[in-house]
């Protein structure tokens, strides 16, 4: 089921966990999630070992989408930062990401270089520029099934009321989903839903230790949010596990003490589908052998 049809079907809220590669995408899909969130921050954390401050390029994200799409068919919301430039850059980004397999493309109104939405000292493009970029994104998509998510970071820069005004103008420009980043309280979360929920579906971002209070997806759904993302949680979980793993290996010179926290070799191969892939490969080898034998038998019969 497409993300657009999920929203139209009233499945509220849609929970989209953060992923950063094909492995996390496949594990999240196997866990039962019907939509995923490809986090630019998570790509920066894992590919570069660096913070989310605009270091990841458009082509790196596009390559990641393509690799994930080879593995899973689950709808993917893709973090496109600020579109990597002006309105023309936005159009190229939308076309590239859509061809690679994005189901929804999220654009924000920060300047270059951008920062994580929960870091301080962000700066914004003008409202007029972002309205034009949203319109450019809508015009560039090949399919109306591809959703454009318009995000504003204005709460921390221009204030809460300005954020609501920006989001409303982004809706006028044709956005399919609105995302007001980093509300500071439950009152602000509820006010966003009251002000904008009647216009378009709303997205809420849950960042562990961030500026927005943590709520469950069900609680946010009751407030009026249709999509809830947990973008960087998987990296925080894996980083903690990796830190403990390397510390144990360094201290003990073996993985035996840590074995209960790991997949064994065969278990991981089962998880990633090794037996099934080898069996599939064998069918083609068998086909080739049979085809060659049949040709030879046909020649001998002559």
Short mmCIF file of C-alpha atoms in Angstrom, two decimals:
data_model
loop_
_atom_site.label_atom_id
_atom_site.label_comp_id
_atom_site.label_asym_id
_atom_site.label_seq_id
_atom_site.Cartn_x
_atom_site.Cartn_y
_atom_site.Cartn_z
CA UNK A 1 0.00 0.00 0.00
CA UNK A 2 1.38 3.41 -0.97
CA UNK A 3 1.97 6.07 1.63
CA UNK A 4 -0.66 8.25 -0.01
CA UNK A 5 -3.27 5.50 0.23
CA UNK A 6 -2.33 4.85 3.85
CA UNK A 7 -3.01 8.49 4.65
CA UNK A 8 -6.24 8.50 2.67
CA UNK A 9 -7.35 5.33 4.43
CA UNK A 10 -7.30 7.03 7.79
CA UNK A 11 -4.54 4.92 9.27
CA UNK A 12 -3.54 7.44 11.89
CA UNK A 13 -0.93 7.74 12.92
CA UNK A 14 1.51 6.10 10.52
CA UNK A 15 4.68 5.28 12.45
CA UNK A 16 7.81 5.57 10.31
CA UNK A 17 11.01 4.50 12.07
CA UNK A 18 14.32 5.92 10.93
CA UNK A 19 16.58 3.82 8.72
CA UNK A 20 19.90 4.51 7.00
CA UNK A 21 20.59 1.50 4.76
CA UNK A 22 19.12 -1.67 3.29
CA UNK A 23 19.80 -3.71 6.42
CA UNK A 24 17.93 -1.39 8.78
CA UNK A 25 15.20 -0.99 6.17
CA UNK A 26 14.68 -4.73 5.88
CA UNK A 27 14.72 -5.26 9.65
CA UNK A 28 12.18 -2.47 10.17
CA UNK A 29 9.98 -3.92 7.44
CA UNK A 30 10.17 -7.38 9.01
CA UNK A 31 9.11 -5.82 12.33
CA UNK A 32 5.84 -4.83 10.68
CA UNK A 33 6.17 -1.13 9.85
CA UNK A 34 4.25 0.02 6.80
CA UNK A 35 6.40 3.08 6.14
CA UNK A 36 10.01 4.04 6.79
CA UNK A 37 11.93 7.30 7.17
CA UNK A 38 15.31 7.63 5.47
CA UNK A 39 17.01 10.11 7.76
CA UNK A 40 19.63 12.50 6.45
CA UNK A 41 20.99 12.75 9.97
CA UNK A 42 21.28 8.97 10.24
CA UNK A 43 23.16 8.85 6.93
CA UNK A 44 25.55 11.52 8.20
CA UNK A 45 26.05 9.67 11.48
CA UNK A 46 26.76 6.31 9.86
CA UNK A 47 28.39 7.08 6.49
CA UNK A 48 30.47 10.03 7.65
CA UNK A 49 30.64 9.62 11.42
CA UNK A 50 29.72 13.29 11.55
CA UNK A 51 26.81 15.45 12.77
CA UNK A 52 23.79 16.51 10.73
CA UNK A 53 25.11 19.87 9.53
CA UNK A 54 24.59 19.63 5.77
CA UNK A 55 27.57 17.43 4.88
CA UNK A 56 25.60 14.71 3.09
CA UNK A 57 25.14 15.29 -0.64
CA UNK A 58 22.11 14.75 -2.84
CA UNK A 59 23.85 11.98 -4.79
CA UNK A 60 24.77 10.11 -1.60
CA UNK A 61 21.13 10.09 -0.50
CA UNK A 62 19.97 9.03 -3.97
CA UNK A 63 22.46 6.14 -3.99
CA UNK A 64 21.19 5.07 -0.57
CA UNK A 65 17.56 5.12 -1.73
CA UNK A 66 18.48 2.94 -4.71
CA UNK A 67 20.28 0.36 -2.59
CA UNK A 68 17.37 0.18 -0.14
CA UNK A 69 14.88 -0.18 -2.98
CA UNK A 70 16.76 -3.25 -4.25
CA UNK A 71 15.95 -4.90 -0.92
CA UNK A 72 12.46 -3.74 0.12
CA UNK A 73 9.25 -2.30 -1.32
CA UNK A 74 8.02 -0.54 1.84
CA UNK A 75 7.10 3.13 1.30
CA UNK A 76 10.01 5.42 2.19
CA UNK A 77 9.83 9.03 3.33
CA UNK A 78 13.13 10.62 2.29
CA UNK A 79 14.74 13.53 4.10
CA UNK A 80 15.90 15.86 1.30
CA UNK A 81 17.21 18.57 3.65
CA UNK A 82 16.65 21.95 1.93
CA UNK A 83 16.69 20.50 -1.56
CA UNK A 84 20.43 21.17 -1.84
CA UNK A 85 19.98 24.65 -3.29
CA UNK A 86 17.40 26.85 -4.95
CA UNK A 87 14.14 25.93 -6.66
CA UNK A 88 15.91 24.43 -9.66
CA UNK A 89 18.06 22.27 -7.37
CA UNK A 90 14.87 21.20 -5.61
CA UNK A 91 13.37 20.07 -8.90
CA UNK A 92 16.45 18.01 -9.73
CA UNK A 93 16.39 16.51 -6.23
CA UNK A 94 12.72 15.56 -6.47
CA UNK A 95 13.14 13.93 -9.88
CA UNK A 96 16.27 12.06 -8.78
CA UNK A 97 14.83 10.82 -5.50
CA UNK A 98 11.52 9.85 -7.10
CA UNK A 99 13.27 7.80 -9.78
CA UNK A 100 15.39 6.14 -7.09
CA UNK A 101 12.28 5.03 -5.23
CA UNK A 102 11.20 7.72 -2.74
CA UNK A 103 7.54 7.61 -1.77
CA UNK A 104 7.60 11.04 -0.11
CA UNK A 105 10.19 13.80 -0.20
CA UNK A 106 10.64 16.12 2.75
CA UNK A 107 11.96 19.66 2.18
CA UNK A 108 12.85 22.21 4.85
CA UNK A 109 13.21 25.99 4.85
CA UNK A 110 16.73 26.24 6.25
CA UNK A 111 19.63 27.95 4.50
CA UNK A 112 22.80 26.24 3.31
CA UNK A 113 24.47 24.65 5.16
CA UNK A 114 21.56 23.31 7.18
CA UNK A 115 21.56 21.93 10.72
CA UNK A 116 19.69 19.21 12.53
CA UNK A 117 16.27 20.54 13.48
CA UNK A 118 17.07 20.15 17.17
CA UNK A 119 20.39 21.99 17.07
CA UNK A 120 20.62 25.69 17.88
CA UNK A 121 21.66 28.63 15.65
CA UNK A 122 19.66 27.62 12.58
CA UNK A 123 18.87 30.15 9.86
CA UNK A 124 16.06 30.21 7.31
CA UNK A 125 15.49 31.22 3.73
CA UNK A 126 12.77 33.79 3.19
CA UNK A 127 9.18 32.62 3.28
CA UNK A 128 8.80 33.61 -0.37
CA UNK A 129 11.81 31.53 -1.42
CA UNK A 130 10.52 28.45 0.38
CA UNK A 131 7.03 28.86 -1.07
CA UNK A 132 8.63 28.86 -4.51
CA UNK A 133 10.66 25.77 -3.66
CA UNK A 134 7.56 23.88 -2.54
CA UNK A 135 5.79 24.81 -5.78
CA UNK A 136 8.88 23.72 -7.74
CA UNK A 137 8.86 20.35 -5.97
CA UNK A 138 5.18 19.79 -6.71
CA UNK A 139 5.70 20.69 -10.36
CA UNK A 140 8.72 18.38 -10.69
CA UNK A 141 7.26 15.13 -9.41
CA UNK A 142 6.28 12.61 -12.05
CA UNK A 143 3.49 10.99 -10.01
CA UNK A 144 0.93 12.42 -7.64
CA UNK A 145 1.54 9.31 -5.53
CA UNK A 146 4.87 10.89 -4.59
CA UNK A 147 4.14 13.17 -1.64
CA UNK A 148 5.84 16.49 -0.93
CA UNK A 149 6.34 17.15 2.78
CA UNK A 150 7.03 20.79 3.66
CA UNK A 151 8.94 21.37 6.88
CA UNK A 152 9.50 24.65 8.68
CA UNK A 153 12.19 25.23 11.29
CA UNK A 154 10.82 28.66 12.14
CA UNK A 155 9.82 27.86 15.74
CA UNK A 156 13.43 28.24 16.91
CA UNK A 157 14.26 31.16 14.61
CA UNK A 158 11.23 33.40 14.05
CA UNK A 159 8.86 32.14 16.71
CA UNK A 160 5.85 29.85 16.93
CA UNK A 161 3.31 32.09 15.19
CA UNK A 162 5.67 32.64 12.27
CA UNK A 163 6.09 28.88 11.94
CA UNK A 164 2.33 28.43 11.65
CA UNK A 165 2.13 31.17 9.03
CA UNK A 166 4.95 29.65 6.99
CA UNK A 167 3.39 26.19 7.13
CA UNK A 168 0.05 27.57 5.97
CA UNK A 169 1.71 29.23 2.98
CA UNK A 170 3.53 25.99 2.14
CA UNK A 171 0.15 24.29 2.09
CA UNK A 172 -1.11 26.95 -0.33
CA UNK A 173 1.88 26.15 -2.58
CA UNK A 174 0.76 22.54 -2.93
CA UNK A 175 2.47 20.57 -0.17
CA UNK A 176 0.79 17.26 0.70
CA UNK A 177 1.96 17.04 4.33
CA UNK A 178 3.06 19.72 6.81
CA UNK A 179 5.89 19.34 9.30
CA UNK A 180 6.47 22.00 11.95
CA UNK A 181 9.84 21.06 13.42
CA UNK A 182 10.70 21.13 17.12
CA UNK A 183 7.65 22.44 18.97
CA UNK A 184 8.85 23.14 22.51
CA UNK A 185 5.89 21.87 24.56
CA UNK A 186 2.75 19.80 24.51
CA UNK A 187 0.83 23.06 24.18
CA UNK A 188 2.69 23.93 21.00
CA UNK A 189 2.20 20.43 19.60
CA UNK A 190 -1.53 20.72 20.18
CA UNK A 191 -1.65 24.25 18.79
CA UNK A 192 0.00 23.08 15.55
CA UNK A 193 -2.68 20.42 15.19
CA UNK A 194 -5.49 22.88 15.88
CA UNK A 195 -4.15 25.47 13.44
CA UNK A 196 -3.12 23.22 10.56
CA UNK A 197 -4.66 19.78 11.01
CA UNK A 198 -7.83 20.74 9.20
CA UNK A 199 -5.83 21.60 6.07
CA UNK A 200 -3.37 18.75 5.54
CA UNK A 201 -1.96 15.69 7.29
CA UNK A 202 0.65 16.61 9.88
CA UNK A 203 3.98 14.98 10.68
CA UNK A 204 5.51 14.90 14.17
CA UNK A 205 9.18 14.23 14.86
CA UNK A 206 10.22 12.39 18.01
CA UNK A 207 13.91 12.90 18.85
CA UNK A 208 15.23 11.30 22.02
CA UNK A 209 16.71 14.14 24.05
CA UNK A 210 15.55 16.77 21.56
CA UNK A 211 13.52 19.95 22.04
CA UNK A 212 10.10 18.36 21.62
CA UNK A 213 8.56 16.35 24.49
CA UNK A 214 8.38 12.63 23.77
CA UNK A 215 4.94 11.13 23.20
CA UNK A 216 3.74 7.81 21.92
CA UNK A 217 2.39 7.56 18.41
CA UNK A 218 -1.08 6.93 19.81
CA UNK A 219 -0.92 10.11 21.90
CA UNK A 220 0.21 12.15 18.91
CA UNK A 221 -2.56 10.60 16.84
CA UNK A 222 -5.07 11.81 19.39
CA UNK A 223 -3.62 15.32 19.09
CA UNK A 224 -4.20 15.20 15.33
CA UNK A 225 -0.94 13.99 13.78
CA UNK A 226 -1.06 11.54 10.88
CA UNK A 227 2.63 10.56 10.62
CA UNK A 228 5.11 10.10 13.47
CA UNK A 229 8.80 9.63 12.71
CA UNK A 230 11.58 8.40 14.98
CA UNK A 231 14.45 9.32 12.66
CA UNK A 232 17.69 8.86 14.60
CA UNK A 233 16.69 6.35 17.25
CA UNK A 234 18.16 3.37 15.43
CA UNK A 235 21.59 5.01 15.23
CA UNK A 236 21.52 5.93 18.92
CA UNK A 237 20.62 2.33 19.76
CA UNK A 238 23.26 0.81 17.48
CA UNK A 239 25.94 3.25 18.61
CA UNK A 240 25.37 2.31 22.25
CA UNK A 241 25.51 -1.39 21.33
CA UNK A 242 28.65 -0.91 19.21
CA UNK A 243 30.38 0.98 22.02
CA UNK A 244 29.65 -1.85 24.45
CA UNK A 245 30.71 -4.48 21.91
CA UNK A 246 34.10 -2.93 21.16
CA UNK A 247 34.76 -2.30 24.84
CA UNK A 248 34.04 -5.95 25.61
CA UNK A 249 36.21 -7.23 22.78
CA UNK A 250 39.08 -4.95 23.79
CA UNK A 251 38.85 -5.99 27.44
CA UNK A 252 38.45 -9.73 26.86
CA UNK A 253 40.19 -10.46 23.56
CA UNK A 254 37.15 -12.52 22.54
CA UNK A 255 33.47 -12.06 21.77
CA UNK A 256 32.40 -14.89 24.05
CA UNK A 257 31.24 -12.62 26.93
CA UNK A 258 29.16 -10.57 24.49
CA UNK A 259 27.72 -13.50 22.55
CA UNK A 260 24.28 -13.22 24.12
CA UNK A 261 23.90 -9.75 22.62
CA UNK A 262 24.83 -10.83 19.08
CA UNK A 263 23.41 -12.84 16.24
CA UNK A 264 25.41 -15.96 15.57
CA UNK A 265 26.75 -16.44 12.03
CA UNK A 266 23.87 -18.65 10.92
CA UNK A 267 21.24 -16.43 12.56
CA UNK A 268 22.43 -13.35 10.70
CA UNK A 269 22.49 -15.24 7.41
CA UNK A 270 18.91 -16.32 8.02
CA UNK A 271 17.93 -12.72 8.78
CA UNK A 272 19.39 -11.34 5.56
CA UNK A 273 18.04 -14.21 3.44
CA UNK A 274 21.24 -16.04 2.54
CA UNK A 275 19.69 -19.54 2.22
CA UNK A 276 16.89 -18.27 -0.01
CA UNK A 277 19.30 -16.34 -2.24
CA UNK A 278 21.62 -19.31 -2.63
CA UNK A 279 18.64 -21.51 -3.48
CA UNK A 280 17.48 -18.97 -6.06
CA UNK A 281 20.94 -18.87 -7.61
CA UNK A 282 20.99 -22.65 -7.77
CA UNK A 283 17.78 -22.72 -9.82
CA UNK A 284 19.51 -20.69 -12.55
CA UNK A 285 22.55 -22.95 -12.48
CA UNK A 286 20.23 -25.94 -12.83
CA UNK A 287 18.39 -24.26 -15.68
CA UNK A 288 21.65 -23.60 -17.49
CA UNK A 289 22.84 -27.18 -17.02
CA UNK A 290 19.55 -28.56 -18.30
CA UNK A 291 19.51 -26.21 -21.29
CA UNK A 292 23.02 -27.21 -22.33
CA UNK A 293 22.25 -30.92 -21.86
CA UNK A 294 19.06 -30.59 -23.94
CA UNK A 295 20.95 -28.90 -26.75
CA UNK A 296 23.56 -31.63 -26.76
CA UNK A 297 20.93 -34.35 -26.72
CA UNK A 298 19.23 -32.67 -29.66
CA UNK A 299 22.50 -32.60 -31.56
CA UNK A 300 23.21 -36.26 -30.83
CA UNK A 301 19.73 -37.20 -32.07
CA UNK A 302 20.59 -35.72 -35.46
#
